[in-house]
PDB file of C-alpha atoms in Angstrom:
ATOM      1  CA  MET A   1       6.390   9.583  11.707  1.00  0.00           C
ATOM      2  CA  ALA A   2       4.338   7.241   9.532  1.00  0.00           C
ATOM      3  CA  GLY A   3       1.838   9.974   8.715  1.00  0.00           C
ATOM      4  CA  ALA A   4       4.630  12.303   7.620  1.00  0.00           C
ATOM      5  CA  ALA A   5       6.104   9.598   5.436  1.00  0.00           C
ATOM      6  CA  VAL A   6       2.807   9.011   3.676  1.00  0.00           C
ATOM      7  CA  ASP A   7       2.208  12.744   3.272  1.00  0.00           C
ATOM      8  CA  ALA A   8       5.559  12.913   1.485  1.00  0.00           C
ATOM      9  CA  ALA A   9       4.773   9.940  -0.745  1.00  0.00           C
ATOM     10  CA  THR A  10       3.449  10.505  -4.259  1.00  0.00           C
ATOM     11  CA  ALA A  11       1.022   8.135  -5.927  1.00  0.00           C
ATOM     12  CA  VAL A  12       1.407   6.869  -9.485  1.00  0.00           C
ATOM     13  CA  ASP A  13      -0.142   9.778 -11.356  1.00  0.00           C
ATOM     14  CA  ASP A  14       0.706   9.741 -15.045  1.00  0.00           C
ATOM     15  CA  ALA A  15      -0.056  13.370 -15.760  1.00  0.00           C
ATOM     16  CA  ALA A  16       1.655  14.778 -12.671  1.00  0.00           C
ATOM     17  CA  ALA A  17       4.767  12.619 -12.960  1.00  0.00           C
ATOM     18  CA  GLY A  18       5.027  13.269 -16.673  1.00  0.00           C
ATOM     19  CA  ALA A  19       4.723  17.011 -16.166  1.00  0.00           C
ATOM     20  CA  ALA A  20       7.369  16.969 -13.432  1.00  0.00           C
ATOM     21  CA  LEU A  21       9.796  14.987 -15.552  1.00  0.00           C
ATOM     22  CA  GLN A  22       9.133  17.169 -18.575  1.00  0.00           C
ATOM     23  CA  ALA A  23       9.925  20.253 -16.513  1.00  0.00           C
ATOM     24  CA  ALA A  24      13.153  18.666 -15.291  1.00  0.00           C
ATOM     25  CA  LEU A  25      14.158  17.602 -18.793  1.00  0.00           C
ATOM     26  CA  ALA A  26      13.592  21.135 -19.988  1.00  0.00           C
ATOM     27  CA  ALA A  27      15.917  22.473 -17.286  1.00  0.00           C
ATOM     28  CA  PRO A  28      19.048  22.966 -19.440  1.00  0.00           C
ATOM     29  CA  ALA A  29      17.590  26.078 -21.047  1.00  0.00           C
ATOM     30  CA  GLY A  30      16.938  27.524 -17.615  1.00  0.00           C
ATOM     31  CA  ARG A  31      20.453  26.652 -16.486  1.00  0.00           C
ATOM     32  CA  ARG A  32      21.922  28.393 -19.516  1.00  0.00           C
ATOM     33  CA  ALA A  33      19.880  31.484 -18.742  1.00  0.00           C
ATOM     34  CA  ARG A  34      21.035  31.522 -15.115  1.00  0.00           C
ATOM     35  CA  ALA A  35      24.619  30.884 -16.191  1.00  0.00           C
ATOM     36  CA  ALA A  36      24.425  33.895 -18.471  1.00  0.00           C
ATOM     37  CA  ALA A  37      23.228  35.903 -15.496  1.00  0.00           C
ATOM     38  CA  GLY A  38      26.195  34.686 -13.457  1.00  0.00           C
ATOM     39  CA  ALA A  39      24.377  32.038 -11.361  1.00  0.00           C
ATOM     40  CA  ALA A  40      25.740  28.469 -11.367  1.00  0.00           C
ATOM     41  CA  PRO A  41      23.151  25.994 -10.012  1.00  0.00           C
ATOM     42  CA  ALA A  42      24.260  22.952  -8.064  1.00  0.00           C
ATOM     43  CA  ARG A  43      24.334  19.800 -10.187  1.00  0.00           C
ATOM     44  CA  ARG A  44      25.500  16.301  -9.330  1.00  0.00           C
ATOM     45  CA  THR A  45      25.441  13.150 -11.444  1.00  0.00           C
ATOM     46  CA  ARG A  46      25.199   9.729  -9.811  1.00  0.00           C
ATOM     47  CA  ARG A  47      25.409   6.267 -11.337  1.00  0.00           C
ATOM     48  CA  ILE A  48      24.390   2.828 -10.155  1.00  0.00           C
ATOM     49  CA  SER A  49      25.340  -0.451 -11.813  1.00  0.00           C
ATOM     50  CA  GLY A  50      23.945  -3.960 -11.537  1.00  0.00           C
ATOM     51  CA  GLN A  51      21.037  -2.822  -9.375  1.00  0.00           C
ATOM     52  CA  GLN A  52      18.253  -5.322  -8.743  1.00  0.00           C
ATOM     53  CA  ALA A  53      14.889  -3.809  -9.581  1.00  0.00           C
ATOM     54  CA  PHE A  54      11.252  -4.463 -10.393  1.00  0.00           C
ATOM     55  CA  VAL A  55       8.961  -2.383 -12.597  1.00  0.00           C
ATOM     56  CA  LEU A  56       5.952  -1.138 -10.652  1.00  0.00           C
ATOM     57  CA  HIS A  57       4.390   0.846 -13.476  1.00  0.00           C
ATOM     58  CA  GLN A  58       5.222   2.345 -16.860  1.00  0.00           C
ATOM     59  CA  TYR A  59       3.587   4.766 -19.256  1.00  0.00           C
ATOM     60  CA  PRO A  60       4.454   6.534 -22.517  1.00  0.00           C
ATOM     61  CA  TYR A  61       6.633   9.610 -22.648  1.00  0.00           C
ATOM     62  CA  SER A  62       7.029  11.229 -26.063  1.00  0.00           C
ATOM     63  CA  GLU A  63       6.701   9.173 -29.239  1.00  0.00           C
ATOM     64  CA  SER A  64       9.533   6.775 -28.496  1.00  0.00           C
ATOM     65  CA  SER A  65      10.247   6.702 -24.752  1.00  0.00           C
ATOM     66  CA  LEU A  66       8.732   5.451 -21.507  1.00  0.00           C
ATOM     67  CA  ILE A  67       8.628   6.693 -17.936  1.00  0.00           C
ATOM     68  CA  VAL A  68       9.148   3.732 -15.601  1.00  0.00           C
ATOM     69  CA  ASP A  69       8.362   3.559 -11.893  1.00  0.00           C
ATOM     70  CA  LEU A  70      10.984   1.221 -10.390  1.00  0.00           C
ATOM     71  CA  PHE A  71      11.430  -0.464  -7.020  1.00  0.00           C
ATOM     72  CA  THR A  72      15.160  -1.018  -6.494  1.00  0.00           C
ATOM     73  CA  ARG A  73      16.716  -2.940  -3.642  1.00  0.00           C
ATOM     74  CA  ASP A  74      19.314  -0.387  -2.543  1.00  0.00           C
ATOM     75  CA  HIS A  75      17.787   2.910  -3.661  1.00  0.00           C
ATOM     76  CA  GLY A  76      14.089   2.357  -3.083  1.00  0.00           C
ATOM     77  CA  ARG A  77      11.526   3.662  -5.494  1.00  0.00           C
ATOM     78  CA  LEU A  78      12.872   5.536  -8.521  1.00  0.00           C
ATOM     79  CA  THR A  79      11.193   7.123 -11.521  1.00  0.00           C
ATOM     80  CA  ALA A  80      13.339   6.765 -14.624  1.00  0.00           C
ATOM     81  CA  LEU A  81      13.290   7.634 -18.299  1.00  0.00           C
ATOM     82  CA  ALA A  82      13.783   4.748 -20.742  1.00  0.00           C
ATOM     83  CA  LYS A  83      14.839   6.515 -23.927  1.00  0.00           C
ATOM     84  CA  GLY A  84      13.733   4.879 -27.156  1.00  0.00           C
ATOM     85  CA  ALA A  85      11.994   2.035 -25.309  1.00  0.00           C
ATOM     86  CA  LYS A  86       8.969   2.142 -27.629  1.00  0.00           C
ATOM     87  CA  LYS A  87      11.063   1.636 -30.753  1.00  0.00           C
ATOM     88  CA  PRO A  88      10.768  -1.855 -32.315  1.00  0.00           C
ATOM     89  CA  THR A  89      14.544  -2.265 -32.177  1.00  0.00           C
ATOM     90  CA  SER A  90      14.872  -1.460 -28.454  1.00  0.00           C
ATOM     91  CA  ASN A  91      15.585  -4.336 -26.082  1.00  0.00           C
ATOM     92  CA  PHE A  92      13.942  -2.264 -23.324  1.00  0.00           C
ATOM     93  CA  ARG A  93      10.562  -2.986 -24.892  1.00  0.00           C
ATOM     94  CA  ALA A  94      10.457  -6.663 -23.869  1.00  0.00           C
ATOM     95  CA  LEU A  95      12.283  -6.262 -20.556  1.00  0.00           C
ATOM     96  CA  LEU A  96      10.650  -3.353 -18.728  1.00  0.00           C
ATOM     97  CA  LEU A  97       7.620  -5.355 -17.627  1.00  0.00           C
ATOM     98  CA  PRO A  98       6.073  -5.791 -14.162  1.00  0.00           C
ATOM     99  CA  LEU A  99       6.764  -8.772 -11.880  1.00  0.00           C
ATOM    100  CA  GLN A 100      10.128  -9.641 -13.438  1.00  0.00           C
ATOM    101  CA  LEU A 101      13.406  -9.355 -11.547  1.00  0.00           C
ATOM    102  CA  LEU A 102      15.741  -7.072 -13.504  1.00  0.00           C
ATOM    103  CA  ARG A 103      19.330  -5.924 -13.241  1.00  0.00           C
ATOM    104  CA  LEU A 104      19.905  -2.415 -14.520  1.00  0.00           C
ATOM    105  CA  ASP A 105      22.383   0.402 -14.839  1.00  0.00           C
ATOM    106  CA  CYS A 106      21.129   3.944 -14.588  1.00  0.00           C
ATOM    107  CA  SER A 107      22.268   7.454 -13.846  1.00  0.00           C
ATOM    108  CA  TRP A 108      20.548  10.518 -12.546  1.00  0.00           C
ATOM    109  CA  VAL A 109      21.166  14.212 -12.156  1.00  0.00           C
ATOM    110  CA  GLU A 110      20.238  15.953  -8.925  1.00  0.00           C
ATOM    111  CA  GLN A 111      19.315  19.582  -9.521  1.00  0.00           C
ATOM    112  CA  GLU A 112      16.908  22.293  -8.430  1.00  0.00           C
ATOM    113  CA  GLN A 113      13.959  20.830 -10.339  1.00  0.00           C
ATOM    114  CA  GLY A 114      14.418  17.384  -8.820  1.00  0.00           C
ATOM    115  CA  MET A 115      16.002  14.154  -9.948  1.00  0.00           C
ATOM    116  CA  ILE A 116      16.203  12.912 -13.532  1.00  0.00           C
ATOM    117  CA  ALA A 117      16.974   9.190 -13.743  1.00  0.00           C
ATOM    118  CA  THR A 118      17.855   7.562 -17.059  1.00  0.00           C
ATOM    119  CA  ILE A 119      18.070   3.816 -17.645  1.00  0.00           C
ATOM    120  CA  ARG A 120      21.315   2.960 -19.447  1.00  0.00           C
ATOM    121  CA  SER A 121      20.996  -0.830 -19.680  1.00  0.00           C
ATOM    122  CA  VAL A 122      18.704  -3.564 -18.398  1.00  0.00           C
ATOM    123  CA  GLU A 123      18.630  -7.360 -18.380  1.00  0.00           C
ATOM    124  CA  ARG A 124      16.614 -10.151 -16.833  1.00  0.00           C
ATOM    125  CA  ALA A 125      18.092 -11.335 -13.541  1.00  0.00           C
ATOM    126  CA  GLY A 126      16.492 -14.755 -13.405  1.00  0.00           C
ATOM    127  CA  GLY A 127      13.654 -15.722 -11.148  1.00  0.00           C
ATOM    128  CA  PRO A 128      10.370 -17.505 -11.852  1.00  0.00           C
ATOM    129  CA  ALA A 129       8.046 -16.789 -14.743  1.00  0.00           C
ATOM    130  CA  VAL A 130       5.375 -14.114 -14.461  1.00  0.00           C
ATOM    131  CA  PRO A 131       2.339 -15.540 -12.621  1.00  0.00           C
ATOM    132  CA  ARG A 132      -1.026 -15.925 -14.331  1.00  0.00           C
ATOM    133  CA  GLY A 133      -4.663 -15.732 -13.340  1.00  0.00           C
ATOM    134  CA  GLU A 134      -5.416 -14.710  -9.766  1.00  0.00           C
ATOM    135  CA  PRO A 135      -1.710 -14.727  -8.779  1.00  0.00           C
ATOM    136  CA  LEU A 136      -1.062 -12.197 -11.573  1.00  0.00           C
ATOM    137  CA  LEU A 137      -3.760  -9.870 -10.241  1.00  0.00           C
ATOM    138  CA  ALA A 138      -2.353 -10.346  -6.740  1.00  0.00           C
ATOM    139  CA  GLY A 139       1.076  -9.280  -8.021  1.00  0.00           C
ATOM    140  CA  LEU A 140      -0.402  -6.173  -9.644  1.00  0.00           C
ATOM    141  CA  TYR A 141      -2.121  -5.393  -6.335  1.00  0.00           C
ATOM    142  CA  LEU A 142       1.262  -5.519  -4.593  1.00  0.00           C
ATOM    143  CA  ASN A 143       2.722  -3.185  -7.225  1.00  0.00           C
ATOM    144  CA  GLU A 144      -0.003  -0.615  -6.720  1.00  0.00           C
ATOM    145  CA  LEU A 145       0.357  -0.875  -2.957  1.00  0.00           C
ATOM    146  CA  LEU A 146       4.112  -0.235  -3.162  1.00  0.00           C
ATOM    147  CA  ALA A 147       3.708   2.628  -5.624  1.00  0.00           C
ATOM    148  CA  ARG A 148       1.243   4.333  -3.294  1.00  0.00           C
ATOM    149  CA  LEU A 149       3.073   3.827   0.012  1.00  0.00           C
ATOM    150  CA  LEU A 150       6.794   3.962  -0.785  1.00  0.00           C
ATOM    151  CA  VAL A 151       8.483   7.357  -0.716  1.00  0.00           C
ATOM    152  CA  ARG A 152      10.775   7.938  -3.688  1.00  0.00           C
ATOM    153  CA  GLY A 153      14.427   7.473  -2.795  1.00  0.00           C
ATOM    154  CA  ASP A 154      13.856   5.681   0.541  1.00  0.00           C
ATOM    155  CA  ALA A 155      15.557   2.280   0.502  1.00  0.00           C
ATOM    156  CA  HIS A 156      13.702  -0.648   2.085  1.00  0.00           C
ATOM    157  CA  PRO A 157      15.739  -3.791   1.335  1.00  0.00           C
ATOM    158  CA  ALA A 158      13.644  -5.910   3.721  1.00  0.00           C
ATOM    159  CA  VAL A 159      10.487  -4.937   1.826  1.00  0.00           C
ATOM    160  CA  PHE A 160      12.244  -5.648  -1.478  1.00  0.00           C
ATOM    161  CA  ASP A 161      13.264  -9.124  -0.298  1.00  0.00           C
ATOM    162  CA  ALA A 162       9.753  -9.873   0.993  1.00  0.00           C
ATOM    163  CA  TYR A 163       8.251  -8.658  -2.292  1.00  0.00           C
ATOM    164  CA  GLN A 164      10.647 -10.821  -4.310  1.00  0.00           C
ATOM    165  CA  MET A 165       9.808 -13.869  -2.197  1.00  0.00           C
ATOM    166  CA  THR A 166       6.080 -13.158  -2.526  1.00  0.00           C
ATOM    167  CA  LEU A 167       6.360 -13.062  -6.323  1.00  0.00           C
ATOM    168  CA  HIS A 168       8.363 -16.287  -6.246  1.00  0.00           C
ATOM    169  CA  VAL A 169       5.608 -18.034  -4.291  1.00  0.00           C
ATOM    170  CA  LEU A 170       2.906 -16.576  -6.565  1.00  0.00           C
ATOM    171  CA  ALA A 171       4.654 -17.912  -9.668  1.00  0.00           C
ATOM    172  CA  SER A 172       6.062 -21.207  -8.425  1.00  0.00           C
ATOM    173  CA  ALA A 173       3.351 -22.347  -6.017  1.00  0.00           C
ATOM    174  CA  PRO A 174       0.104 -20.701  -7.181  1.00  0.00           C
ATOM    175  CA  GLY A 175      -1.941 -23.320  -5.369  1.00  0.00           C
ATOM    176  CA  GLN A 176      -0.911 -21.935  -1.976  1.00  0.00           C
ATOM    177  CA  ALA A 177      -3.497 -19.870  -0.125  1.00  0.00           C
ATOM    178  CA  LEU A 178      -3.138 -16.364  -1.547  1.00  0.00           C
ATOM    179  CA  GLU A 179      -4.878 -14.813   1.423  1.00  0.00           C
ATOM    180  CA  VAL A 180      -2.222 -15.950   3.887  1.00  0.00           C
ATOM    181  CA  LEU A 181       0.586 -14.822   1.562  1.00  0.00           C
ATOM    182  CA  LEU A 182      -0.919 -11.378   0.945  1.00  0.00           C
ATOM    183  CA  ARG A 183      -1.679 -10.766   4.608  1.00  0.00           C
ATOM    184  CA  ALA A 184       1.887 -11.720   5.519  1.00  0.00           C
ATOM    185  CA  PHE A 185       3.307  -9.284   2.954  1.00  0.00           C
ATOM    186  CA  GLU A 186       1.004  -6.481   4.129  1.00  0.00           C
ATOM    187  CA  LEU A 187       2.208  -7.020   7.692  1.00  0.00           C
ATOM    188  CA  VAL A 188       5.868  -6.876   6.651  1.00  0.00           C
ATOM    189  CA  LEU A 189       5.263  -3.757   4.557  1.00  0.00           C
ATOM    190  CA  LEU A 190       3.403  -1.868   7.287  1.00  0.00           C
ATOM    191  CA  GLN A 191       5.956  -2.862   9.913  1.00  0.00           C
ATOM    192  CA  GLN A 192       8.945  -1.821   7.798  1.00  0.00           C
ATOM    193  CA  LEU A 193       7.340   1.539   6.960  1.00  0.00           C
ATOM    194  CA  GLY A 194       6.658   2.293  10.622  1.00  0.00           C
ATOM    195  CA  MET A 195       2.888   2.092  10.157  1.00  0.00           C
ATOM    196  CA  LEU A 196       2.260  -0.788  12.550  1.00  0.00           C
ATOM    197  CA  PRO A 197       2.099  -0.486  16.355  1.00  0.00           C
ATOM    198  CA  ASP A 198       3.871  -2.853  18.727  1.00  0.00           C
ATOM    199  CA  LEU A 199       1.794  -6.019  18.410  1.00  0.00           C
ATOM    200  CA  SER A 200       3.049  -7.549  21.652  1.00  0.00           C
ATOM    201  CA  VAL A 201       1.260  -5.070  23.968  1.00  0.00           C
ATOM    202  CA  GLN A 202      -1.979  -3.099  24.167  1.00  0.00           C
ATOM    203  CA  THR A 203      -1.408   0.259  22.508  1.00  0.00           C
ATOM    204  CA  GLN A 204      -3.270   2.436  25.004  1.00  0.00           C
ATOM    205  CA  ASP A 205      -1.627   1.327  28.249  1.00  0.00           C
ATOM    206  CA  GLN A 206       1.315  -0.766  26.962  1.00  0.00           C
ATOM    207  CA  GLN A 207       0.153  -3.685  29.095  1.00  0.00           C
ATOM    208  CA  PRO A 208       0.960  -7.262  28.017  1.00  0.00           C
ATOM    209  CA  LEU A 209      -1.655  -9.100  25.973  1.00  0.00           C
ATOM    210  CA  GLY A 210      -3.736 -11.800  27.574  1.00  0.00           C
ATOM    211  CA  GLU A 211      -3.235 -14.968  25.571  1.00  0.00           C
ATOM    212  CA  ARG A 212      -6.936 -15.838  25.482  1.00  0.00           C
ATOM    213  CA  LYS A 213      -8.318 -12.312  25.225  1.00  0.00           C
ATOM    214  CA  ARG A 214      -9.317 -10.870  21.838  1.00  0.00           C
ATOM    215  CA  TYR A 215      -7.714  -7.786  20.328  1.00  0.00           C
ATOM    216  CA  ALA A 216      -8.397  -5.795  17.164  1.00  0.00           C
ATOM    217  CA  LEU A 217      -6.079  -3.556  15.163  1.00  0.00           C
ATOM    218  CA  ILE A 218      -7.884  -0.225  14.828  1.00  0.00           C
ATOM    219  CA  PRO A 219      -6.596   2.722  12.707  1.00  0.00           C
ATOM    220  CA  GLU A 220      -5.201   5.587  14.820  1.00  0.00           C
ATOM    221  CA  MET A 221      -5.879   3.572  17.985  1.00  0.00           C
ATOM    222  CA  GLY A 222      -3.602   0.570  17.602  1.00  0.00           C
ATOM    223  CA  LEU A 223      -4.208  -2.769  19.290  1.00  0.00           C
ATOM    224  CA  HIS A 224      -7.235  -2.754  21.600  1.00  0.00           C
ATOM    225  CA  GLU A 225      -9.134  -5.409  23.500  1.00  0.00           C
ATOM    226  CA  VAL A 226     -12.617  -6.057  22.091  1.00  0.00           C
ATOM    227  CA  TRP A 227     -15.692  -7.843  23.417  1.00  0.00           C
ATOM    228  CA  ASP A 228     -18.285  -7.083  20.726  1.00  0.00           C
ATOM    229  CA  GLY A 229     -17.637  -9.948  18.320  1.00  0.00           C
ATOM    230  CA  ARG A 230     -15.845  -7.879  15.682  1.00  0.00           C
ATOM    231  CA  ARG A 231     -13.044  -9.474  13.672  1.00  0.00           C
ATOM    232  CA  SER A 232     -10.123  -9.904  16.046  1.00  0.00           C
ATOM    233  CA  LEU A 233      -7.230 -12.174  16.994  1.00  0.00           C
ATOM    234  CA  SER A 234      -6.266 -13.696  20.310  1.00  0.00           C
ATOM    235  CA  GLY A 235      -3.407 -12.256  22.291  1.00  0.00           C
ATOM    236  CA  GLN A 236      -1.460 -15.426  21.594  1.00  0.00           C
ATOM    237  CA  GLN A 237      -1.905 -14.956  17.831  1.00  0.00           C
ATOM    238  CA  TRP A 238      -0.793 -11.316  17.956  1.00  0.00           C
ATOM    239  CA  GLN A 239       2.277 -12.264  19.982  1.00  0.00           C
ATOM    240  CA  ALA A 240       3.200 -14.927  17.430  1.00  0.00           C
ATOM    241  CA  ILE A 241       2.900 -12.365  14.617  1.00  0.00           C
ATOM    242  CA  ALA A 242       5.026  -9.859  16.558  1.00  0.00           C
ATOM    243  CA  GLN A 243       7.755 -12.466  17.039  1.00  0.00           C
ATOM    244  CA  ALA A 244       7.625 -13.388  13.351  1.00  0.00           C
ATOM    245  CA  LEU A 245       8.036  -9.763  12.271  1.00  0.00           C
ATOM    246  CA  ALA A 246      10.988  -9.282  14.622  1.00  0.00           C
ATOM    247  CA  GLY A 247      12.973 -12.238  13.322  1.00  0.00           C
ATOM    248  CA  PRO A 248      14.746 -13.141  10.087  1.00  0.00           C
ATOM    249  CA  GLN A 249      12.733 -14.326   7.074  1.00  0.00           C
ATOM    250  CA  ALA A 250       9.766 -12.326   8.348  1.00  0.00           C
ATOM    251  CA  LEU A 251       7.489 -13.151   5.414  1.00  0.00           C
ATOM    252  CA  ALA A 252       7.756 -16.930   5.812  1.00  0.00           C
ATOM    253  CA  ALA A 253       7.562 -16.622   9.594  1.00  0.00           C
ATOM    254  CA  CYS A 254       4.403 -14.503   9.332  1.00  0.00           C
ATOM    255  CA  MET A 255       2.791 -17.040   7.021  1.00  0.00           C
ATOM    256  CA  ARG A 256       3.426 -19.735   9.613  1.00  0.00           C
ATOM    257  CA  ALA A 257       2.228 -17.528  12.469  1.00  0.00           C
ATOM    258  CA  LEU A 258      -1.002 -16.550  10.730  1.00  0.00           C
ATOM    259  CA  GLY A 259      -2.343 -20.067  10.407  1.00  0.00           C
ATOM    260  CA  ASP A 260      -6.122 -19.813  10.185  1.00  0.00           C
ATOM    261  CA  ALA A 261      -6.160 -16.183  11.387  1.00  0.00           C
ATOM    262  CA  ALA A 262      -5.740 -14.649   7.903  1.00  0.00           C
ATOM    263  CA  ALA A 263      -9.484 -14.253   7.322  1.00  0.00           C
ATOM    264  CA  ASP A 264      -9.981 -12.387  10.614  1.00  0.00           C
ATOM    265  CA  LEU A 265      -6.903 -10.266   9.972  1.00  0.00           C
ATOM    266  CA  LYS A 266      -7.975  -9.225   6.457  1.00  0.00           C
ATOM    267  CA  PRO A 267     -10.523  -6.488   7.378  1.00  0.00           C
ATOM    268  CA  GLN A 268      -8.208  -5.136  10.059  1.00  0.00           C
ATOM    269  CA  LEU A 269      -5.301  -4.736   7.635  1.00  0.00           C
ATOM    270  CA  ARG A 270      -7.648  -3.346   4.981  1.00  0.00           C
ATOM    271  CA  ALA A 271      -8.703  -0.621   7.416  1.00  0.00           C
ATOM    272  CA  ALA A 272      -5.086   0.081   8.396  1.00  0.00           C
ATOM    273  CA  LEU A 273      -4.005   0.358   4.757  1.00  0.00           C
ATOM    274  CA  ALA A 274      -7.002   2.517   3.821  1.00  0.00           C
ATOM    275  CA  HIS A 275      -6.036   4.929   6.594  1.00  0.00           C
ATOM    276  CA  TYR A 276      -2.672   5.568   4.912  1.00  0.00           C
ATOM    277  CA  LEU A 277      -3.730   5.184   1.283  1.00  0.00           C
ATOM    278  CA  GLY A 278      -6.655   7.580   1.489  1.00  0.00           C
ATOM    279  CA  ALA A 279      -8.482   5.892  -1.410  1.00  0.00           C
ATOM    280  CA  GLU A 280      -9.243   2.408  -2.640  1.00  0.00           C
ATOM    281  CA  LEU A 281      -6.720   0.850  -5.005  1.00  0.00           C
ATOM    282  CA  HIS A 282      -7.706   0.162  -8.614  1.00  0.00           C
ATOM    283  CA  THR A 283      -6.812  -3.499  -8.194  1.00  0.00           C
ATOM    284  CA  GLN A 284      -8.987  -3.734  -5.090  1.00  0.00           C
ATOM    285  CA  ARG A 285     -11.977  -2.501  -7.079  1.00  0.00           C
ATOM    286  CA  LEU A 286     -11.129  -4.946  -9.844  1.00  0.00           C
ATOM    287  CA  MET A 287     -10.844  -7.851  -7.429  1.00  0.00           C
ATOM    288  CA  ARG A 288     -13.590  -6.859  -5.018  1.00  0.00           C
ATOM    289  CA  GLY A 289     -15.638  -9.905  -5.824  1.00  0.00           C
ATOM    290  CA  LEU A 290     -12.758 -12.336  -5.384  1.00  0.00           C
ATOM    291  CA  ARG A 291     -11.899 -13.875  -2.031  1.00  0.00           C
ATOM    292  CA  THR A 292      -8.106 -13.490  -2.272  1.00  0.00           C
ATOM    293  CA  LEU A 293      -7.952  -9.691  -2.240  1.00  0.00           C
TER     294      LEU A 293
END
């Protein structure tokens, strides 16, 4: 199921997304032609108001507009057109920025070519200031991770809440260990997307974990006992993480459960993410020499 979800996901590709949206925006001429021929295509307009959202990515579209990749709480990842956003008089210009909690109204048309979303209004919805330094790069890493793994239109409110809390910690308590925070978010994300095996049992035989035995998370194999000294966690640590993911406030619970295991967990989660991403993230290359990412 997870593999199918990732196969359906589309990465942030400026040229491809722009071409798709341009084709959809050009659809009225095609509809008129089909109408003249007696064919009436299905068309439905939907609207959402007061939706919480974050900007994952934006890029120019035409001389005055932007295409914005959004992560909304109730509608998942959406790609929307912000008309006139590049004009000096547009209030969109200063608002459609990454790592800021927004409240927006938008509408979209569902038709044969796909979905056209248009931002009607946007405002800041409070929250902490945008982080700086390493926390800023960590936030951009999260954005790229979400843009690559989330399927457009699939709502994941638990991921949204964990992402919002992660940004809050990055901005308000930058002195906290970034590694623990990032590993906790990666765990929540993988678990919510169905990309994480049951961490309370061995994957191969579904037998309970031995508290003092060592287990490693291996792509396509799951949780396996290891004896060769590779990076691994004890059965007790994996069980604590599994309990944290199953309960409320999973992000905070995972941070507590990780303790000093974050460093050993890092290469295991990197391998798991690489299996689904297929390629290294730009922010990972940028931050390769830094300990936090």
